[in-house]
Tab-separated table of C-alpha atoms in Angstrom:
chain	number	residue	atom	x	y	z
A	82	MET	CA	0.000	0.000	0.000
A	83	MET	CA	1.251	3.497	-0.767
A	84	ASN	CA	2.018	5.603	2.275
A	85	ASN	CA	0.483	8.984	3.063
A	86	ALA	CA	3.396	10.801	1.431
A	87	ASN	CA	2.631	9.008	-1.875
A	88	GLU	CA	6.227	7.811	-2.076
A	89	ILE	CA	7.199	5.478	-4.890
A	90	SER	CA	8.979	2.244	-4.029
A	91	LYS	CA	10.684	-0.261	-6.312
A	92	GLN	CA	7.468	-2.297	-6.198
A	93	THR	CA	5.168	0.581	-7.169
A	94	LYS	CA	3.482	0.069	-10.534
A	95	LEU	CA	3.829	3.232	-12.589
A	96	PHE	CA	1.434	4.249	-15.333
A	97	GLY	CA	1.576	7.271	-17.602
A	98	PHE	CA	-1.091	9.545	-18.983
A	99	ILE	CA	0.378	10.686	-22.282
A	100	GLY	CA	-0.922	13.762	-24.025
A	101	GLU	CA	0.128	17.140	-25.318
A	102	ASN	CA	-1.460	18.783	-22.266
A	103	ALA	CA	-1.674	15.823	-19.884
A	104	GLY	CA	-0.552	17.916	-16.932
A	105	VAL	CA	-3.679	20.080	-16.927
A	106	SER	CA	-6.060	17.118	-17.084
A	107	ARG	CA	-7.665	15.792	-13.902
A	108	LEU	CA	-7.459	12.180	-15.136
A	109	SER	CA	-4.212	11.258	-13.359
A	110	ALA	CA	-5.311	12.851	-10.071
A	111	ILE	CA	-8.650	11.004	-10.109
A	112	ILE	CA	-7.027	7.636	-10.868
A	113	ASN	CA	-4.340	8.189	-8.207
A	114	LYS	CA	-7.118	8.843	-5.700
A	115	MET	CA	-8.675	5.500	-6.689
A	116	PHE	CA	-5.320	3.728	-6.317
A	117	LYS	CA	-5.013	5.166	-2.820
A	118	GLU	CA	-8.595	4.369	-1.791
A	119	HIS	CA	-8.162	0.740	-2.848
A	120	GLY	CA	-4.705	0.363	-1.313
A	121	ASP	CA	-2.998	-0.201	-4.651
A	122	ASP	CA	0.767	0.293	-4.771
A	123	ALA	CA	0.448	2.170	-8.054
A	124	MET	CA	0.654	5.702	-9.404
A	125	MET	CA	-0.241	7.485	-12.642
A	126	ILE	CA	2.086	10.212	-13.893
A	127	PRO	CA	0.864	12.882	-16.343
A	128	MET	CA	3.343	13.181	-19.220
A	129	ASN	CA	3.231	16.248	-21.473
A	130	ILE	CA	4.513	14.916	-24.801
A	131	ARG	CA	4.680	16.912	-28.011
A	132	GLU	CA	3.677	15.294	-31.298
A	133	ASP	CA	7.314	15.249	-32.490
A	134	ASP	CA	8.357	13.267	-29.406
A	135	PHE	CA	5.414	10.876	-29.235
A	136	TYR	CA	6.879	7.992	-31.270
A	137	PHE	CA	10.178	8.141	-29.372
A	138	THR	CA	8.402	8.201	-25.990
A	139	LEU	CA	6.159	5.212	-26.735
A	140	SER	CA	8.946	3.169	-28.316
A	141	ASN	CA	11.130	3.684	-25.265
A	142	MET	CA	8.325	2.686	-22.920
A	143	LYS	CA	9.297	-0.933	-23.622
A	144	LYS	CA	12.476	-0.458	-21.561
A	145	SER	CA	11.074	2.022	-19.029
A	146	GLN	CA	9.653	1.530	-15.534
A	147	LEU	CA	6.138	2.226	-16.767
A	148	SER	CA	3.680	-0.671	-16.705
A	149	GLY	CA	1.371	1.064	-19.147
A	150	ALA	CA	-0.177	4.336	-20.190
A	151	VAL	CA	-3.483	5.959	-21.021
A	152	ILE	CA	-3.294	7.807	-24.357
A	153	SER	CA	-4.956	11.194	-24.814
A	154	ASN	CA	-7.378	11.818	-27.686
A	155	GLU	CA	-4.896	13.540	-30.008
A	156	TYR	CA	-2.637	10.459	-30.162
A	157	VAL	CA	-5.123	7.542	-30.255
A	158	SER	CA	-4.443	6.873	-33.947
A	159	SER	CA	-0.682	7.507	-33.870
A	160	VAL	CA	-0.051	4.887	-31.185
A	161	VAL	CA	-1.346	1.919	-33.191
A	162	GLU	CA	1.723	1.587	-35.447
A	163	ILE	CA	4.000	1.342	-32.390
A	164	LEU	CA	2.143	-1.589	-30.788
A	165	ASP	CA	3.467	-5.141	-30.830
A	166	GLU	CA	0.080	-6.649	-29.992
A	167	ALA	CA	-3.455	-5.280	-29.999
A	168	SER	CA	-7.032	-6.272	-29.277
A	169	SER	CA	-9.216	-7.107	-32.276
A	170	LEU	CA	-11.101	-3.814	-31.848
A	171	VAL	CA	-7.854	-1.821	-31.957
A	172	LYS	CA	-6.775	-3.681	-35.097
A	173	ARG	CA	-10.101	-3.181	-36.844
A	174	SER	CA	-10.627	0.453	-35.876
A	175	GLY	CA	-7.058	1.775	-35.918
A	176	MET	CA	-7.600	3.433	-32.533
A	177	CYS	CA	-5.999	2.696	-29.155
A	178	ASP	CA	-6.341	4.641	-25.888
A	179	ILE	CA	-4.587	2.403	-23.348
A	180	VAL	CA	-1.262	0.558	-23.602
A	181	PHE	CA	0.216	-2.145	-21.364
A	182	LYS	CA	3.854	-3.213	-21.251
A	183	GLU	CA	4.258	-6.997	-21.239
A	184	GLY	CA	7.940	-7.922	-21.098
A	185	GLU	CA	9.423	-5.696	-23.773
A	186	LYS	CA	6.260	-5.640	-25.862
A	187	LEU	CA	3.429	-3.126	-25.952
A	188	ARG	CA	-0.164	-4.332	-26.091
A	189	GLY	CA	-2.940	-1.921	-26.998
A	190	ASP	CA	-6.594	-1.859	-26.028
A	191	LEU	CA	-9.593	0.461	-26.095
A	192	PHE	CA	-11.780	1.634	-23.218
A	193	GLY	CA	-12.952	5.226	-23.821
A	194	MET	CA	-15.464	4.539	-26.582
A	195	ARG	CA	-17.230	2.043	-24.329
A	196	VAL	CA	-17.668	4.832	-21.764
A	197	LEU	CA	-19.362	7.012	-24.360
A	198	LEU	CA	-21.649	4.173	-25.444
A	199	GLU	CA	-22.672	3.476	-21.850
A	200	HIS	CA	-23.358	7.183	-21.318
A	201	LEU	CA	-25.560	7.354	-24.426
A	202	LYS	CA	-27.537	4.361	-23.141
A	203	ASP	CA	-27.968	6.105	-19.781
A	204	LEU	CA	-29.382	9.103	-21.663
A	205	ARG	CA	-31.684	6.753	-23.596
A	206	ALA	CA	-30.251	8.123	-26.818
A	207	SER	CA	-30.677	5.594	-29.599
A	208	LYS	CA	-30.854	7.591	-32.836
A	209	ILE	CA	-27.320	8.841	-33.542
A	210	ALA	CA	-25.826	11.128	-36.189
A	211	LEU	CA	-22.195	10.069	-36.591
A	212	ILE	CA	-19.955	12.588	-38.362
A	213	GLY	CA	-16.619	11.452	-39.795
A	214	THR	CA	-14.749	8.429	-41.109
A	215	THR	CA	-11.822	8.422	-38.659
A	216	SER	CA	-10.597	5.579	-36.452
A	217	GLN	CA	-12.871	6.845	-33.661
A	218	ALA	CA	-15.867	6.663	-35.991
A	219	LYS	CA	-14.869	3.093	-36.859
A	220	ALA	CA	-14.539	2.120	-33.196
A	221	PHE	CA	-17.977	3.515	-32.397
A	222	SER	CA	-19.533	1.750	-35.391
A	223	PHE	CA	-18.102	-1.622	-34.388
A	224	LEU	CA	-19.560	-1.200	-30.881
A	225	ALA	CA	-22.857	0.450	-31.837
A	226	CYS	CA	-25.130	-2.592	-31.653
A	227	GLY	CA	-28.577	-1.438	-30.523
A	228	PHE	CA	-28.167	2.101	-31.856
A	229	GLU	CA	-29.762	3.496	-35.013
A	230	VAL	CA	-26.843	5.288	-36.658
A	231	SER	CA	-26.871	7.641	-39.640
A	232	TYR	CA	-23.495	8.478	-41.176
A	233	PHE	CA	-22.297	11.923	-42.260
A	234	SER	CA	-19.163	13.101	-44.051
A	235	ALA	CA	-18.030	15.875	-46.375
A	236	ASN	CA	-16.946	13.198	-48.858
A	237	LEU	CA	-19.499	10.578	-49.901
A	238	GLU	CA	-16.861	8.423	-51.606
A	239	GLU	CA	-14.893	8.248	-48.359
A	240	LEU	CA	-18.114	7.461	-46.508
A	241	MET	CA	-18.904	4.558	-48.831
A	242	GLN	CA	-15.375	3.200	-48.340
A	243	PHE	CA	-15.802	3.607	-44.575
A	244	CYS	CA	-19.033	1.585	-44.648
A	245	GLU	CA	-17.293	-1.208	-46.545
A	246	GLU	CA	-14.506	-1.308	-43.950
A	247	VAL	CA	-16.879	-1.469	-40.984
A	248	GLU	CA	-19.214	-3.859	-42.834
A	249	ILE	CA	-22.288	-1.617	-42.894
A	250	LYS	CA	-24.852	-2.642	-45.486
A	251	ASP	CA	-27.557	-0.249	-46.688
A	252	GLY	CA	-26.410	2.450	-44.271
A	253	ASP	CA	-28.048	5.874	-44.129
A	254	LEU	CA	-25.283	7.942	-45.770
A	255	ASN	CA	-25.391	11.725	-45.872
A	256	ARG	CA	-23.141	14.473	-47.219
A	257	LEU	CA	-22.300	17.243	-44.775
A	258	ALA	CA	-20.580	20.140	-46.473
A	259	LYS	CA	-20.533	23.899	-46.869
A	260	GLY	CA	-23.543	25.081	-48.850
A	261	LEU	CA	-25.649	22.045	-47.904
A	262	ASN	CA	-27.644	23.095	-44.855
A	263	SER	CA	-28.396	20.221	-42.492
A	264	ASP	CA	-31.019	19.850	-39.777
A	265	LEU	CA	-29.882	17.241	-37.222
A	266	SER	CA	-32.640	17.931	-34.707
A	267	GLY	CA	-34.307	14.592	-35.476
A	268	PHE	CA	-31.487	12.702	-33.769
A	269	ASP	CA	-31.079	12.013	-30.070
A	270	ALA	CA	-27.365	12.828	-30.238
A	271	VAL	CA	-24.631	13.971	-32.600
A	272	LEU	CA	-21.129	12.483	-32.381
A	273	ASP	CA	-18.416	14.373	-34.238
A	274	PHE	CA	-15.395	12.185	-34.951
A	275	SER	CA	-14.443	14.044	-38.115
A	276	ASN	CA	-11.489	16.224	-39.066
A	277	MET	CA	-13.774	18.989	-40.293
A	278	SER	CA	-12.708	22.497	-39.307
A	279	SER	CA	-16.252	23.868	-39.278
A	280	LEU	CA	-19.813	22.621	-38.881
A	281	GLU	CA	-21.426	25.860	-40.046
A	282	SER	CA	-23.620	23.931	-42.506
A	283	VAL	CA	-25.494	22.387	-39.563
A	284	GLU	CA	-28.512	24.606	-38.965
A	285	ILE	CA	-30.048	22.757	-36.002
A	286	LEU	CA	-28.444	20.381	-33.466
A	287	PRO	CA	-30.182	17.999	-31.058
A	288	HIS	CA	-29.938	18.414	-27.293
A	289	PHE	CA	-26.935	16.076	-26.873
A	290	ASN	CA	-23.685	16.641	-28.764
A	291	PHE	CA	-20.401	14.845	-28.121
A	292	ASP	CA	-16.860	14.506	-29.341
A	293	MET	CA	-13.810	13.017	-27.606
A	294	LYS	CA	-11.764	16.204	-27.619
A	295	ASN	CA	-10.246	17.598	-24.444
A	296	ASN	CA	-10.692	21.234	-23.515
A	297	LYS	CA	-7.309	22.219	-24.994
A	298	GLU	CA	-8.256	20.955	-28.474
A	299	TYR	CA	-10.297	23.042	-30.895
A	300	SER	CA	-13.774	21.583	-31.297
A	301	PRO	CA	-15.931	22.723	-34.231
A	302	LEU	CA	-18.873	20.922	-32.602
A	303	LYS	CA	-18.423	22.892	-29.382
A	304	SER	CA	-18.245	26.116	-31.375
A	305	ARG	CA	-21.380	25.320	-33.381
A	306	ALA	CA	-23.297	24.065	-30.333
A	307	HIS	CA	-22.604	27.330	-28.518
A	308	GLU	CA	-23.739	29.313	-31.567
A	309	LEU	CA	-26.987	27.340	-31.759
A	310	GLY	CA	-27.638	27.160	-28.021
A	311	ALA	CA	-27.272	23.369	-27.860
A	312	GLU	CA	-25.601	21.285	-25.164
A	313	TYR	CA	-22.047	20.095	-25.807
A	314	THR	CA	-20.063	17.454	-23.900
A	315	SER	CA	-16.282	17.045	-24.197
A	316	TYR	CA	-13.918	14.334	-22.955
A	317	ASP	CA	-13.095	16.491	-19.941
A	318	ASP	CA	-16.779	16.904	-19.101
A	319	MET	CA	-16.943	13.107	-18.642
A	320	ILE	CA	-13.513	12.738	-17.035
A	321	GLU	CA	-14.823	10.967	-13.895
A	322	LYS	CA	-16.412	8.218	-15.994
A	323	PHE	CA	-13.326	7.831	-18.187
A	324	ALA	CA	-11.126	7.627	-15.080
A	325	GLN	CA	-13.319	4.950	-13.502
A	326	LYS	CA	-13.201	2.847	-16.678
A	327	ALA	CA	-9.446	3.356	-17.059
A	328	TYR	CA	-8.935	2.221	-13.454
A	329	LYS	CA	-11.018	-0.928	-14.002
A	330	THR	CA	-9.115	-1.642	-17.241
A	331	ILE	CA	-5.761	-1.256	-15.490
A	332	LYS	CA	-6.882	-3.529	-12.644
A	333	GLY	CA	-8.539	-5.851	-15.193
């Protein structure tokens, strides 16, 4: 058990939280509180890592004292190429948000998208507008059993390719682009997993609007939701739930 001074011993399991602005996130503090409450000899260390240093940092984790790391939103796609082993969902989606060191190998898994799905179920949101064709969009689609999902992208050709990759047949595909005004009020929730810089073509949003961006990242959905007077939820707004799931995954 860790002592009251939170000192690290040779036996203490160390985990990182890796992100460009990891130090300002509450995730590490919340998980460390859980470690302490449960008497775990473990600690999570926030690690501010720039994009240029990310590959080097993860590669060297194999020989470090870290037992694993949670990966912040901006790096969930970049980490996949560094992994030695990965869960089937990580392989299929191309997204990974938690890494474990096993010997000198790195194994990747995914926990955050499950948190979002559970939260949507708690809200009784079933009709979803999913914007984007990124790895996060793929991960959600693979897990979205029980949801009625309509798919949106600026590029219909990319959207059709996306549907092939995630094995969606006869999907509701929609173009979302400047000059094509869109009313999304008929959905229970909008999820923006795109790389779009603006959502100005969206004229009406539903009550619930989500992306997985932290408060330091620019969010076009947040900007548009504020303009239209709709509710917006970021990763940081759900940080307690993400921390609880990360803790359970680490203890797993």
